[in-house]
Amino acid sequence: MSQIIATLLPYLGNRIAPNFRALVQERQPLIWVLAAIIGVVVAYAVLIFLEVIGAVQNLWLDNPAEEVVATLAARKPWWLIMLALTGGGLLVGLFLTYALPKRRADGVADVIEARAVGGARIDTPQGLGSALVSAVSLGCGASAGREGPAVHLGATLASWLGYRFEISPAAHRALLGCGAAAAVSASFNAPIAGVLFALEVILGHYALRAFIPIVISSVAATIVTRIHLGDAPIFDIPDYAITSYWEFPAFVLLGLTCGLVAVCFQFSVMGADWAARHVTCPLWLRPVIGGFIIGIMGVFLPEILGVGYEATNMALNQKLSLTMLFVLLIAKSAATAITLASRFGGGVFSPALYLGAMTGGAFGIIAAAIFPDQASGPGLYAIVGMGAVSAAVLGAPISTALIVFELTGGYEVVIALLLAISMSSGLMQAVHGQSLFHWQLSMRGLFLTGGPQAAIMREVRVSHFMAEATMDDNEVFEALEDDTPKLTPDDTLEAAMRAFDQSGLDRIPVVARHNDGVLVAGVEHKAARNTDNTARNEANKE
């Protein structure tokens, strides 16, 4: 025995020692500790974020609970709804104009950008300011989601903490994922989904070195959230079961229908953004106009206001008529597109869940009318639809399936959910070729997936769409600070779009060369966008 031990010990030492040294040299134990700290800090930050939303909402609804927005708003006078949204829009507009460098609230796309090209660094004042803008926006009734801002807030705090220590770039990216995972876990009470969302959407890979700290962070955030809020799912639904395996062709059709809804929703967001950029008005006025339009809609359809969990829950519990499901589907798509185009803060996750629930609920009612003995209840179809639309919009099929599972607690629907998600995601890729997040990045000149769009961005030059300098350009140019971005005629369209996004300006000066400061022209954001759209259309015709 002693000889065996004497033989094994050196062998085990030679096998274990290098791995242990690598673990210590890469500071993995420190990263695990930081992940746990991030989980706790982000969970409390998300709880505070939700409290701020509730406090703003309480000012006009006399109740901070997000589950009763539609019910309470329906009892309020019309002018109060209008005042809440236009007044909130004014506050948001002033804050964007004078406090946020980018002149917009950041979201999930900015976290992906930080991971891809920003060294996992997120500007802390911009991140905290974005969270405040989003809290005010959602509290006053803007039609958007709270999960995207929460993810960005979590990533902001993780980035700030990570850069207090000397760790590798890969570790910084992992900590960014920790912040995102903790935020999703705290927002949805869904730790598994939080882990997979961070890996699938934020990092784009499933490396074990990143998996361990992200799991630690997600679990820590979940523990904190459950201590304060309990462990019940967000949506309280009855137990649903698939009636027959003959229904699976219907789930395929539902998936394609949800894919079509997701495609149309993304088109509505793109169209509203294009229209808003072609309306000339001060930045501070843009959310006021948007709030006014949403307020008019909210007077007649209070179910579209805010995050929309109340209406989503009603669809899951089969409490909405077929007509109402269709009306809310169209109205919510329009309201969310207007909200985002108006520069209100907010995300698209909750709206995507909402649209999916309405789509699935309507599909279920029709299916039950055609095949009364074979179709499951509309509530089950609403659950499946909720996941299918969200997966297509977010480009996150695996994590979305788990989020829906953890939100509803419905294990029986997982098989149908996966089938519908695959159909909707495939249709989205066939039409748009990218998720909403990657479309947002492409509008800033950042293409993470390559393709013909990236080539267009790098071939077209500023000289193709710049305009002759005006007297106003000279006055503005003289007042610009040295760090204000400037372009040259030889810069690419990609560089121009990045400059517009980073500066928040609608017009940027064009100089002869970067180092001589001689003003030769000016270029507008909408001109750059129009050039991009024209080039893409011509490329598609070839």
Coordinates of C-alpha atoms in Angstrom, one line a residue:
M1 CA 0.0 0.0 0.0
S2 CA 2.8 2.4 0.9
Q3 CA 4.5 1.7 -2.4
I4 CA 1.3 2.5 -4.2
I5 CA 0.8 5.7 -2.3
A6 CA 4.4 6.7 -2.9
T7 CA 3.9 6.1 -6.6
L8 CA 0.6 7.9 -6.9
L9 CA 1.5 11.0 -5.0
P10 CA 4.2 12.3 -7.4
Y11 CA 1.9 11.4 -10.3
L12 CA -1.1 13.2 -8.8
G13 CA 1.2 16.1 -7.9
N14 CA 2.4 16.4 -11.5
R15 CA -1.1 16.3 -12.8
I16 CA -2.7 18.7 -10.3
A17 CA 0.0 21.2 -9.6
P18 CA 0.1 22.8 -13.1
N19 CA -3.7 23.2 -13.1
F20 CA -3.7 24.7 -9.7
R21 CA -1.0 27.1 -10.6
A22 CA -2.8 28.2 -13.7
L23 CA -6.0 28.8 -11.6
V24 CA -4.1 31.0 -9.2
Q25 CA -2.2 32.9 -11.9
E26 CA -5.4 33.7 -13.7
R27 CA -6.8 34.9 -10.4
Q28 CA -9.9 32.7 -10.8
P29 CA -10.6 32.6 -7.0
L30 CA -10.7 36.4 -7.0
I31 CA -13.0 36.4 -10.0
W32 CA -15.4 34.0 -8.2
V33 CA -15.4 36.2 -5.1
L34 CA -16.1 39.3 -7.3
A35 CA -18.9 37.4 -9.0
A36 CA -20.6 36.7 -5.7
I37 CA -20.2 40.4 -4.7
I38 CA -21.6 41.5 -8.1
G39 CA -24.6 39.2 -7.7
V40 CA -25.5 40.8 -4.3
V41 CA -24.8 44.4 -5.4
V42 CA -26.7 44.0 -8.7
A43 CA -29.7 42.4 -7.0
Y44 CA -30.0 45.3 -4.6
A45 CA -29.5 47.8 -7.4
V46 CA -32.3 46.1 -9.4
L47 CA -34.5 46.2 -6.3
I48 CA -33.8 49.9 -5.9
F49 CA -34.5 50.4 -9.7
L50 CA -37.9 48.8 -9.3
E51 CA -38.6 50.9 -6.2
V52 CA -37.8 54.1 -8.2
I53 CA -40.2 52.9 -11.0
G54 CA -42.9 52.3 -8.3
A55 CA -42.3 55.7 -6.7
V56 CA -42.7 57.6 -10.0
Q57 CA -45.8 55.5 -10.8
N58 CA -47.2 56.2 -7.3
L59 CA -47.2 60.0 -8.1
W60 CA -50.0 59.6 -10.6
L61 CA -51.6 56.2 -9.9
D62 CA -51.4 56.3 -6.0
N63 CA -50.0 52.7 -6.2
P64 CA -46.5 51.5 -6.9
A65 CA -47.4 47.9 -8.0
E66 CA -46.7 47.2 -11.7
E67 CA -49.3 44.4 -11.7
V68 CA -52.2 46.9 -11.6
V69 CA -51.2 49.7 -13.9
A70 CA -54.0 49.1 -16.4
T71 CA -56.7 48.7 -13.8
L72 CA -55.7 51.9 -11.9
A73 CA -55.2 53.9 -15.1
A74 CA -58.6 53.0 -16.3
R75 CA -60.1 54.7 -13.2
K76 CA -58.1 57.9 -13.6
P77 CA -59.2 61.0 -15.6
W78 CA -57.9 61.2 -19.1
W79 CA -55.9 64.4 -18.4
L80 CA -53.9 62.7 -15.6
I81 CA -52.7 60.0 -18.1
M82 CA -51.8 62.7 -20.6
L83 CA -50.0 64.7 -17.9
A84 CA -48.1 61.8 -16.6
L85 CA -46.7 60.8 -20.0
T86 CA -46.0 64.3 -21.4
G87 CA -44.6 65.5 -18.0
G88 CA -42.5 62.4 -17.7
G89 CA -41.4 62.9 -21.3
L90 CA -40.3 66.5 -20.5
L91 CA -38.2 65.3 -17.6
V92 CA -36.6 62.6 -19.7
G93 CA -36.0 65.0 -22.6
L94 CA -34.3 67.6 -20.3
F95 CA -32.1 64.9 -18.7
L96 CA -31.1 63.5 -22.1
T97 CA -30.2 66.9 -23.3
Y98 CA -28.2 68.2 -20.4
A99 CA -27.0 65.1 -18.4
L100 CA -26.3 62.1 -20.7
P101 CA -23.3 62.3 -23.1
K102 CA -24.9 60.0 -25.7
R103 CA -28.3 61.8 -25.5
R104 CA -30.1 58.5 -25.1
A105 CA -30.5 55.8 -22.5
D106 CA -28.4 52.7 -22.9
G107 CA -29.6 49.1 -23.0
V108 CA -28.6 45.5 -23.8
A109 CA -27.1 46.4 -27.2
D110 CA -24.6 48.7 -25.4
V111 CA -23.6 45.8 -23.1
I112 CA -22.9 43.6 -26.1
E113 CA -21.0 46.5 -27.7
A114 CA -18.9 46.9 -24.5
R115 CA -18.1 43.2 -24.6
A116 CA -17.2 43.2 -28.3
V117 CA -15.2 46.4 -28.8
G118 CA -15.1 48.4 -25.6
G119 CA -12.9 46.2 -23.4
A120 CA -15.9 45.4 -21.2
R121 CA -15.8 49.0 -19.9
I122 CA -19.1 50.9 -19.5
D123 CA -19.1 54.5 -18.5
T124 CA -20.5 54.6 -15.0
P125 CA -22.3 58.0 -15.1
Q126 CA -23.8 57.1 -18.4
G127 CA -25.0 53.8 -17.0
L128 CA -26.5 55.2 -13.9
G129 CA -28.1 58.0 -15.8
S130 CA -29.6 55.6 -18.2
A131 CA -31.1 53.6 -15.3
L132 CA -32.7 56.8 -13.9
V133 CA -34.1 57.8 -17.3
S134 CA -35.6 54.3 -17.8
A135 CA -37.1 54.3 -14.3
V136 CA -38.8 57.7 -14.9
S137 CA -39.9 56.5 -18.3
L138 CA -41.5 53.3 -17.1
G139 CA -42.9 54.9 -14.0
C140 CA -44.8 57.6 -16.0
G141 CA -46.3 54.9 -18.2
A142 CA -44.0 54.6 -21.3
S143 CA -44.6 51.3 -23.1
A144 CA -41.4 49.4 -22.7
G145 CA -39.7 46.8 -20.6
R146 CA -37.6 47.0 -17.4
E147 CA -35.3 44.0 -18.0
G148 CA -33.1 45.6 -20.6
P149 CA -32.3 48.7 -18.4
A150 CA -31.7 46.3 -15.5
V151 CA -29.2 44.3 -17.5
H152 CA -27.4 47.5 -18.5
L153 CA -27.4 48.6 -14.9
G154 CA -26.0 45.3 -13.7
A155 CA -23.3 45.3 -16.4
T156 CA -22.4 48.9 -15.4
L157 CA -21.8 48.0 -11.8
A158 CA -19.9 44.9 -12.8
S159 CA -17.7 46.9 -15.1
W160 CA -17.0 49.5 -12.5
L161 CA -16.1 46.8 -9.9
G162 CA -14.0 44.8 -12.3
Y163 CA -11.8 47.7 -13.3
R164 CA -10.8 48.2 -9.7
F165 CA -8.7 45.0 -10.0
E166 CA -5.9 44.0 -12.4
I167 CA -7.5 41.0 -14.2
S168 CA -7.3 39.8 -17.8
P169 CA -9.6 41.1 -20.6
A170 CA -11.4 37.7 -20.6
A171 CA -12.1 38.0 -16.9
H172 CA -13.5 41.5 -17.5
R173 CA -15.8 40.1 -20.1
A174 CA -16.9 37.3 -17.8
L175 CA -17.7 39.9 -15.0
L176 CA -19.7 41.8 -17.5
G177 CA -21.7 38.6 -18.1
C178 CA -22.0 38.3 -14.3
G179 CA -23.7 41.6 -14.0
A180 CA -26.1 40.8 -16.8
A181 CA -26.9 37.4 -15.4
A182 CA -27.5 38.8 -11.9
A183 CA -29.9 41.4 -13.4
V184 CA -31.9 38.9 -15.3
S185 CA -32.1 36.6 -12.3
A186 CA -33.2 39.5 -10.0
S187 CA -35.7 40.8 -12.5
F188 CA -37.4 37.5 -13.4
N189 CA -36.5 35.4 -10.4
A190 CA -35.0 33.0 -13.0
P191 CA -31.4 32.0 -12.2
I192 CA -31.0 29.4 -14.9
A193 CA -32.3 31.7 -17.5
G194 CA -30.0 34.5 -16.2
V195 CA -26.9 32.3 -16.7
L196 CA -27.9 31.3 -20.2
F197 CA -28.9 34.8 -21.3
A198 CA -25.5 36.1 -20.2
L199 CA -23.7 33.3 -22.1
E200 CA -25.9 33.3 -25.2
V201 CA -26.6 37.0 -25.7
I202 CA -23.9 39.0 -23.9
L203 CA -20.8 36.8 -24.3
G204 CA -21.8 34.8 -27.3
H205 CA -20.0 31.6 -26.0
Y206 CA -20.2 28.9 -23.3
A207 CA -16.7 28.8 -22.0
L208 CA -16.3 27.1 -18.6
R209 CA -14.1 29.8 -17.2
A210 CA -17.0 32.3 -17.8
F211 CA -19.7 29.8 -16.8
I212 CA -18.5 29.4 -13.2
P213 CA -18.5 33.0 -12.1
I214 CA -21.7 33.8 -14.0
V215 CA -23.5 30.9 -12.2
I216 CA -22.2 32.2 -8.8
S217 CA -23.4 35.7 -9.6
S218 CA -26.8 34.5 -10.8
V219 CA -27.3 32.4 -7.7
A220 CA -26.3 35.2 -5.3
A221 CA -28.7 37.6 -7.0
T222 CA -31.5 35.1 -6.8
I223 CA -31.0 34.5 -3.1
V224 CA -31.1 38.2 -2.4
T225 CA -34.2 38.7 -4.5
R226 CA -36.1 35.7 -3.0
I227 CA -35.3 37.0 0.5
H228 CA -37.0 40.2 -0.3
L229 CA -39.7 39.3 -2.8
G230 CA -40.3 35.6 -2.4
D231 CA -39.8 32.8 -4.9
A232 CA -43.2 32.8 -6.7
P233 CA -43.1 33.1 -10.5
I234 CA -44.0 36.5 -12.0
F235 CA -47.0 35.1 -13.8
D236 CA -49.6 33.1 -11.9
I237 CA -51.2 30.7 -14.3
P238 CA -53.2 27.4 -14.0
D239 CA -51.7 24.1 -14.8
Y240 CA -51.9 23.5 -18.5
A241 CA -51.1 20.3 -20.4
I242 CA -50.9 19.4 -24.1
T243 CA -54.1 17.7 -25.0
S244 CA -52.8 15.6 -27.9
Y245 CA -49.6 15.0 -29.8
W246 CA -51.6 15.8 -32.9
E247 CA -51.3 19.4 -31.8
F248 CA -47.7 19.7 -32.8
P249 CA -48.4 20.8 -36.4
A250 CA -50.4 23.6 -34.7
F251 CA -47.4 24.5 -32.7
V252 CA -45.3 24.7 -35.9
L253 CA -47.9 27.0 -37.4
L254 CA -48.0 29.1 -34.1
G255 CA -44.2 29.4 -34.3
L256 CA -44.4 30.7 -37.8
T257 CA -47.2 33.1 -36.8
C258 CA -45.1 34.4 -33.9
G259 CA -42.1 34.8 -36.2
L260 CA -44.3 37.0 -38.4
V261 CA -45.3 39.0 -35.4
A262 CA -41.7 39.4 -34.3
V263 CA -40.7 40.5 -37.9
C264 CA -43.5 43.1 -38.0
F265 CA -42.6 44.3 -34.5
Q266 CA -39.0 44.9 -35.6
F267 CA -40.1 46.6 -38.7
S268 CA -42.3 48.9 -36.6
V269 CA -39.4 49.8 -34.3
M270 CA -37.2 50.5 -37.4
G271 CA -39.9 52.5 -39.1
A272 CA -40.6 54.6 -36.0
D273 CA -36.9 55.2 -35.5
W274 CA -36.6 56.3 -39.1
A275 CA -39.6 58.7 -38.9
A276 CA -38.4 60.2 -35.6
R277 CA -35.0 61.0 -37.1
H278 CA -36.6 62.8 -40.0
V279 CA -38.7 65.1 -37.7
T280 CA -36.8 68.2 -36.9
C281 CA -37.3 69.2 -33.3
P282 CA -35.2 69.8 -30.2
L283 CA -34.1 66.7 -28.4
W284 CA -35.9 67.6 -25.2
L285 CA -39.2 67.9 -27.1
R286 CA -39.0 64.4 -28.7
P287 CA -40.1 62.4 -25.6
V288 CA -42.8 65.0 -25.0
I289 CA -44.3 64.4 -28.4
G290 CA -43.9 60.6 -28.0
G291 CA -45.5 60.8 -24.5
F292 CA -48.4 62.8 -25.9
I293 CA -49.1 60.1 -28.6
I294 CA -48.8 57.2 -26.1
G295 CA -51.0 59.1 -23.6
I296 CA -53.8 59.4 -26.2
M297 CA -53.5 55.6 -26.9
G298 CA -53.4 54.9 -23.1
V299 CA -56.6 56.8 -22.5
F300 CA -58.5 54.3 -24.6
L301 CA -56.3 51.3 -24.0
P302 CA -54.7 51.5 -20.6
E303 CA -53.5 47.9 -21.0
I304 CA -50.6 49.2 -23.2
L305 CA -49.1 51.4 -20.5
G306 CA -45.9 50.6 -18.6
V307 CA -44.3 47.1 -18.6
G308 CA -47.6 45.4 -19.4
Y309 CA -47.5 42.4 -17.0
E310 CA -51.1 42.8 -16.0
A311 CA -52.4 42.4 -19.6
T312 CA -49.9 39.6 -20.2
N313 CA -51.2 37.8 -17.1
M314 CA -54.8 38.2 -18.4
A315 CA -53.9 36.6 -21.7
L316 CA -52.2 33.7 -19.9
N317 CA -55.3 33.2 -17.8
Q318 CA -57.7 33.3 -20.8
K319 CA -59.4 36.5 -19.6
L320 CA -59.2 38.5 -22.9
S321 CA -61.5 38.2 -25.9
L322 CA -60.3 37.4 -29.4
T323 CA -61.0 41.0 -30.5
M324 CA -59.2 42.5 -27.5
L325 CA -56.1 40.2 -28.1
F326 CA -55.8 41.5 -31.7
V327 CA -56.3 45.1 -30.7
L328 CA -53.7 45.0 -27.9
L329 CA -51.3 43.2 -30.2
I330 CA -51.4 46.0 -32.7
A331 CA -51.5 48.8 -30.1
K332 CA -48.7 47.5 -28.0
S333 CA -46.4 47.1 -31.0
A334 CA -47.1 50.7 -32.0
A335 CA -46.8 52.1 -28.5
T336 CA -43.4 50.4 -27.9
A337 CA -42.0 51.5 -31.2
I338 CA -43.1 55.1 -30.5
T339 CA -41.6 54.8 -26.9
L340 CA -38.2 53.7 -28.2
A341 CA -38.1 56.2 -31.1
S342 CA -39.0 59.0 -28.7
R343 CA -35.9 58.3 -26.6
F344 CA -37.8 57.1 -23.6
G345 CA -35.7 54.6 -21.6
G346 CA -36.8 51.0 -21.6
G347 CA -36.2 47.6 -23.2
V348 CA -38.1 45.2 -25.5
F349 CA -38.2 42.0 -23.4
S350 CA -41.5 42.7 -21.6
P351 CA -43.1 44.0 -24.8
A352 CA -42.0 40.9 -26.6
L353 CA -43.5 38.7 -23.9
Y354 CA -46.7 40.7 -24.1
L355 CA -47.0 40.4 -27.9
G356 CA -46.3 36.7 -27.7
A357 CA -49.0 36.2 -25.1
M358 CA -51.5 38.1 -27.2
T359 CA -50.5 36.2 -30.4
G360 CA -50.6 32.8 -28.7
G361 CA -53.9 33.6 -26.9
A362 CA -55.6 34.6 -30.2
F363 CA -54.2 31.6 -32.0
G364 CA -55.4 29.3 -29.2
I365 CA -59.0 30.7 -29.4
I366 CA -59.1 30.1 -33.2
A367 CA -57.6 26.6 -32.9
A368 CA -60.1 25.7 -30.2
A369 CA -63.0 26.9 -32.4
I370 CA -61.7 24.8 -35.4
F371 CA -60.6 21.7 -33.4
P372 CA -62.6 21.8 -30.1
D373 CA -61.6 18.2 -29.2
Q374 CA -57.9 18.4 -30.1
A375 CA -56.7 21.9 -29.1
S376 CA -55.4 22.8 -25.7
G377 CA -56.7 25.9 -24.0
P378 CA -55.7 29.4 -25.3
G379 CA -53.6 29.9 -22.1
L380 CA -51.2 27.2 -23.2
Y381 CA -50.9 28.7 -26.6
A382 CA -50.3 32.0 -25.0
I383 CA -47.3 30.6 -23.0
V384 CA -45.8 29.1 -26.1
G385 CA -46.4 32.3 -28.1
M386 CA -44.8 34.3 -25.3
G387 CA -41.5 32.4 -25.7
A388 CA -41.6 32.2 -29.5
V389 CA -42.0 36.0 -30.1
S390 CA -39.4 36.9 -27.4
A391 CA -36.8 34.4 -28.8
A392 CA -37.1 35.8 -32.3
V393 CA -36.9 39.5 -31.2
L394 CA -34.0 38.9 -28.8
G395 CA -32.1 36.4 -30.8
A396 CA -31.9 34.2 -27.7
P397 CA -33.8 30.9 -28.2
I398 CA -32.3 28.8 -25.4
S399 CA -32.4 31.4 -22.6
T400 CA -35.8 32.6 -23.7
A401 CA -37.2 29.1 -23.4
L402 CA -35.9 28.8 -19.9
I403 CA -37.1 32.2 -18.9
V404 CA -40.6 31.3 -20.0
F405 CA -40.3 28.0 -18.2
E406 CA -39.1 29.7 -15.0
L407 CA -41.6 32.5 -15.2
T408 CA -44.6 30.2 -15.6
G409 CA -43.5 27.0 -13.9
G410 CA -45.0 25.1 -16.8
Y411 CA -42.8 22.1 -17.6
E412 CA -45.4 20.4 -19.8
V413 CA -45.1 23.1 -22.5
V414 CA -41.4 22.9 -23.0
I415 CA -41.4 20.6 -26.0
A416 CA -44.0 22.7 -27.8
L417 CA -42.2 25.8 -26.8
L418 CA -38.9 24.7 -28.3
L419 CA -40.6 23.7 -31.5
A420 CA -42.3 27.1 -31.8
I421 CA -39.2 29.0 -30.9
S422 CA -37.2 27.2 -33.6
M423 CA -39.9 28.2 -36.2
S424 CA -40.1 31.8 -35.2
S425 CA -36.3 32.3 -34.9
G426 CA -35.8 30.8 -38.4
L427 CA -38.4 33.1 -39.9
M428 CA -36.7 36.1 -38.2
Q429 CA -33.4 35.1 -39.6
A430 CA -34.8 34.6 -43.1
V431 CA -36.4 38.1 -43.1
H432 CA -34.1 40.4 -41.0
G433 CA -31.1 38.2 -40.6
Q434 CA -30.4 39.6 -37.1
S435 CA -32.0 40.2 -33.8
L436 CA -33.3 43.6 -32.6
F437 CA -30.1 44.1 -30.6
H438 CA -27.8 43.5 -33.5
W439 CA -29.9 45.8 -35.7
Q440 CA -29.4 48.5 -33.1
L441 CA -25.7 47.9 -33.2
S442 CA -25.7 48.0 -37.0
M443 CA -27.3 51.4 -36.9
R444 CA -24.2 52.5 -34.9
G445 CA -21.8 51.1 -37.5
L446 CA -21.0 47.9 -35.5
F447 CA -21.5 44.6 -37.3
L448 CA -20.7 41.6 -35.1
T449 CA -21.9 39.0 -37.6
G450 CA -20.3 40.5 -40.7
G451 CA -22.1 39.9 -44.0
P452 CA -22.9 42.3 -46.9
Q453 CA -24.0 45.1 -44.6
A454 CA -20.6 45.3 -43.0
A455 CA -19.0 45.6 -46.4
I456 CA -21.3 48.5 -47.3
M457 CA -20.4 50.3 -44.2
R458 CA -16.7 50.0 -44.9
E459 CA -16.9 50.9 -48.6
V460 CA -19.1 54.0 -48.6
R461 CA -17.2 57.2 -47.8
V462 CA -18.3 60.4 -46.0
S463 CA -17.7 62.3 -49.2
H464 CA -20.7 60.5 -50.8
F465 CA -23.2 62.1 -48.4
M466 CA -21.7 65.2 -46.8
A467 CA -23.2 68.6 -47.5
E468 CA -21.6 72.0 -48.0
A469 CA -20.8 73.8 -44.8
T470 CA -23.2 76.5 -43.7
M471 CA -22.9 79.5 -41.5
D472 CA -24.5 77.6 -38.7
D473 CA -21.8 74.9 -39.2
N474 CA -19.1 77.5 -38.8
E475 CA -20.6 78.8 -35.6
V476 CA -21.1 75.4 -34.1
F477 CA -17.6 74.3 -35.2
E478 CA -16.0 77.2 -33.4
A479 CA -17.9 76.3 -30.3
L480 CA -17.0 72.6 -30.3
E481 CA -14.6 71.3 -27.8
D482 CA -11.4 69.5 -28.9
D483 CA -12.7 66.1 -28.0
T484 CA -15.9 66.4 -30.1
P485 CA -15.7 63.9 -33.0
K486 CA -14.9 65.2 -36.4
L487 CA -14.9 63.4 -39.7
T488 CA -13.0 63.7 -43.0
P489 CA -14.3 63.0 -46.5
D490 CA -12.3 59.8 -46.6
D491 CA -13.8 58.3 -43.4
T492 CA -16.1 55.4 -43.9
L493 CA -19.9 55.3 -43.3
E494 CA -19.1 52.9 -40.4
A495 CA -16.9 55.6 -38.8
A496 CA -19.6 58.2 -39.3
M497 CA -22.3 56.1 -37.7
R498 CA -20.0 55.3 -34.7
A499 CA -19.2 59.0 -34.3
F500 CA -22.9 59.9 -34.3
D501 CA -23.7 57.3 -31.7
Q502 CA -20.9 58.2 -29.4
S503 CA -21.5 62.0 -29.5
G504 CA -25.3 62.0 -29.6
L505 CA -25.1 64.8 -32.3
D506 CA -27.4 65.1 -35.3
R507 CA -24.8 66.9 -37.4
I508 CA -21.0 66.5 -37.3
P509 CA -18.4 68.7 -38.9
V510 CA -16.2 67.4 -41.8
V511 CA -12.6 68.6 -41.8
A512 CA -10.0 68.3 -44.5
R513 CA -7.7 66.2 -42.3
H514 CA -8.1 65.2 -38.7
N515 CA -5.1 67.2 -37.6
D516 CA -5.6 70.5 -39.4
G517 CA -9.1 71.4 -38.3
V518 CA -10.1 73.1 -41.5
L519 CA -13.9 72.9 -41.9
V520 CA -15.0 71.8 -45.4
A521 CA -18.5 70.4 -44.9
G522 CA -21.1 69.0 -42.5
V523 CA -22.8 65.7 -42.4
E524 CA -26.2 64.9 -40.9
H525 CA -27.2 61.7 -39.2
K526 CA -30.3 61.2 -41.3
A527 CA -28.2 61.6 -44.5
A528 CA -25.8 58.9 -43.3
R529 CA -28.8 56.6 -42.5
N530 CA -30.4 57.3 -45.9
T531 CA -27.2 56.5 -47.6
D532 CA -26.9 53.2 -45.7
N533 CA -30.5 52.3 -46.6
T534 CA -30.0 53.2 -50.3
A535 CA -26.8 51.2 -50.5
R536 CA -28.4 48.1 -48.9
N537 CA -31.4 48.3 -51.3
E538 CA -29.1 48.5 -54.3
A539 CA -27.1 45.6 -53.0
N540 CA -30.2 43.5 -52.5
K541 CA -31.2 44.1 -56.2
E542 CA -28.0 42.7 -57.5

